[in-house]
């Protein structure tokens, strides 16, 4: 202990802030990764939907429903992760 307890407390708070900055950077990286995964997933869903509609136009409504449900399920799972 020094004769300046306030300075020690300030230094402790500074260290905690640095730790929080590092933690926040990790969270931002995870969010960026999830965003990239979502974009890839959306592209995949669009591709599958397009191929299915090209193969059989009468299944258009079912493919749309399935794609929406799939996107909702994945979105819900990612929401729980965050």
PDB file of C-alpha atoms in Angstrom:
ATOM      1  CA  UNK A   1       0.000   0.000   0.000  1.00  0.00           C
ATOM      2  CA  UNK A   2       1.132   3.452  -0.789  1.00  0.00           C
ATOM      3  CA  UNK A   3       0.127   6.735   0.702  1.00  0.00           C
ATOM      4  CA  UNK A   4      -2.166   7.292  -2.289  1.00  0.00           C
ATOM      5  CA  UNK A   5      -5.070   4.824  -2.113  1.00  0.00           C
ATOM      6  CA  UNK A   6      -7.052   6.842  -4.635  1.00  0.00           C
ATOM      7  CA  UNK A   7      -4.282   6.465  -7.222  1.00  0.00           C
ATOM      8  CA  UNK A   8      -4.200   2.712  -6.586  1.00  0.00           C
ATOM      9  CA  UNK A   9      -7.958   2.510  -7.074  1.00  0.00           C
ATOM     10  CA  UNK A  10      -7.674   4.493 -10.315  1.00  0.00           C
ATOM     11  CA  UNK A  11      -4.995   2.074 -11.550  1.00  0.00           C
ATOM     12  CA  UNK A  12      -7.232  -0.916 -10.704  1.00  0.00           C
ATOM     13  CA  UNK A  13     -10.109   0.634 -12.618  1.00  0.00           C
ATOM     14  CA  UNK A  14      -7.827   1.339 -15.595  1.00  0.00           C
ATOM     15  CA  UNK A  15      -6.766  -2.324 -15.662  1.00  0.00           C
ATOM     16  CA  UNK A  16     -10.401  -3.451 -15.522  1.00  0.00           C
ATOM     17  CA  UNK A  17     -11.240  -1.141 -18.427  1.00  0.00           C
ATOM     18  CA  UNK A  18      -8.410  -2.632 -20.493  1.00  0.00           C
ATOM     19  CA  UNK A  19      -9.701  -6.126 -19.746  1.00  0.00           C
ATOM     20  CA  UNK A  20     -13.200  -5.093 -20.766  1.00  0.00           C
ATOM     21  CA  UNK A  21     -11.871  -3.635 -24.021  1.00  0.00           C
ATOM     22  CA  UNK A  22     -10.216  -6.961 -24.846  1.00  0.00           C
ATOM     23  CA  UNK A  23     -13.408  -8.860 -23.973  1.00  0.00           C
ATOM     24  CA  UNK A  24     -15.480  -6.484 -26.108  1.00  0.00           C
ATOM     25  CA  UNK A  25     -13.128  -7.011 -29.058  1.00  0.00           C
ATOM     26  CA  UNK A  26     -13.658 -10.780 -28.734  1.00  0.00           C
ATOM     27  CA  UNK A  27     -17.433 -10.295 -28.693  1.00  0.00           C
ATOM     28  CA  UNK A  28     -17.264  -8.064 -31.781  1.00  0.00           C
ATOM     29  CA  UNK A  29     -15.209 -10.696 -33.587  1.00  0.00           C
ATOM     30  CA  UNK A  30     -17.777 -13.360 -32.733  1.00  0.00           C
ATOM     31  CA  UNK A  31     -20.606 -11.128 -33.957  1.00  0.00           C
ATOM     32  CA  UNK A  32     -18.734 -10.487 -37.214  1.00  0.00           C
ATOM     33  CA  UNK A  33     -18.250 -14.231 -37.687  1.00  0.00           C
ATOM     34  CA  UNK A  34     -21.946 -14.888 -37.050  1.00  0.00           C
ATOM     35  CA  UNK A  35     -22.883 -12.155 -39.527  1.00  0.00           C
ATOM     36  CA  UNK A  36     -20.683 -13.771 -42.177  1.00  0.00           C
ATOM     37  CA  UNK A  37     -22.238 -17.171 -41.425  1.00  0.00           C
ATOM     38  CA  UNK A  38     -25.724 -15.675 -41.771  1.00  0.00           C
ATOM     39  CA  UNK A  39     -24.829 -14.155 -45.149  1.00  0.00           C
ATOM     40  CA  UNK A  40     -23.510 -17.508 -46.345  1.00  0.00           C
ATOM     41  CA  UNK A  41     -26.635 -19.233 -45.058  1.00  0.00           C
ATOM     42  CA  UNK A  42     -28.912 -16.743 -46.802  1.00  0.00           C
ATOM     43  CA  UNK A  43     -27.046 -17.252 -50.067  1.00  0.00           C
ATOM     44  CA  UNK A  44     -27.341 -21.023 -49.678  1.00  0.00           C
ATOM     45  CA  UNK A  45     -31.062 -20.816 -48.967  1.00  0.00           C
ATOM     46  CA  UNK A  46     -31.592 -18.584 -51.991  1.00  0.00           C
ATOM     47  CA  UNK A  47     -29.615 -20.987 -54.187  1.00  0.00           C
ATOM     48  CA  UNK A  48     -31.541 -24.043 -52.994  1.00  0.00           C
ATOM     49  CA  UNK A  49     -34.833 -22.209 -53.407  1.00  0.00           C
ATOM     50  CA  UNK A  50     -33.928 -21.138 -56.964  1.00  0.00           C
ATOM     51  CA  UNK A  51     -32.849 -24.634 -57.988  1.00  0.00           C
ATOM     52  CA  UNK A  52     -35.984 -26.171 -56.523  1.00  0.00           C
ATOM     53  CA  UNK A  53     -38.260 -23.705 -58.273  1.00  0.00           C
ATOM     54  CA  UNK A  54     -36.410 -24.233 -61.557  1.00  0.00           C
ATOM     55  CA  UNK A  55     -36.865 -27.989 -61.198  1.00  0.00           C
ATOM     56  CA  UNK A  56     -40.562 -27.881 -60.362  1.00  0.00           C
ATOM     57  CA  UNK A  57     -42.393 -24.538 -60.373  1.00  0.00           C
ATOM     58  CA  UNK A  58     -45.441 -26.053 -58.663  1.00  0.00           C
ATOM     59  CA  UNK A  59     -43.454 -26.460 -55.438  1.00  0.00           C
ATOM     60  CA  UNK A  60     -42.766 -22.729 -55.247  1.00  0.00           C
ATOM     61  CA  UNK A  61     -45.044 -22.147 -52.250  1.00  0.00           C
ATOM     62  CA  UNK A  62     -43.687 -25.111 -50.284  1.00  0.00           C
ATOM     63  CA  UNK A  63     -40.077 -24.148 -50.964  1.00  0.00           C
ATOM     64  CA  UNK A  64     -40.791 -20.595 -49.790  1.00  0.00           C
ATOM     65  CA  UNK A  65     -42.389 -21.867 -46.585  1.00  0.00           C
ATOM     66  CA  UNK A  66     -39.517 -24.273 -45.910  1.00  0.00           C
ATOM     67  CA  UNK A  67     -36.891 -21.580 -46.593  1.00  0.00           C
ATOM     68  CA  UNK A  68     -38.625 -19.140 -44.235  1.00  0.00           C
ATOM     69  CA  UNK A  69     -38.932 -21.766 -41.491  1.00  0.00           C
ATOM     70  CA  UNK A  70     -35.306 -22.812 -41.905  1.00  0.00           C
ATOM     71  CA  UNK A  71     -34.121 -19.195 -41.727  1.00  0.00           C
ATOM     72  CA  UNK A  72     -36.267 -18.599 -38.629  1.00  0.00           C
ATOM     73  CA  UNK A  73     -34.873 -21.676 -36.880  1.00  0.00           C
ATOM     74  CA  UNK A  74     -31.270 -20.734 -37.650  1.00  0.00           C
ATOM     75  CA  UNK A  75     -31.925 -17.121 -36.651  1.00  0.00           C
ATOM     76  CA  UNK A  76     -33.398 -18.297 -33.347  1.00  0.00           C
ATOM     77  CA  UNK A  77     -30.405 -20.513 -32.646  1.00  0.00           C
ATOM     78  CA  UNK A  78     -27.981 -17.697 -33.387  1.00  0.00           C
ATOM     79  CA  UNK A  79     -30.047 -15.380 -31.193  1.00  0.00           C
ATOM     80  CA  UNK A  80     -29.668 -17.803 -28.293  1.00  0.00           C
ATOM     81  CA  UNK A  81     -25.908 -18.002 -28.874  1.00  0.00           C
ATOM     82  CA  UNK A  82     -25.534 -14.243 -28.658  1.00  0.00           C
TER      83      UNK A  82
END
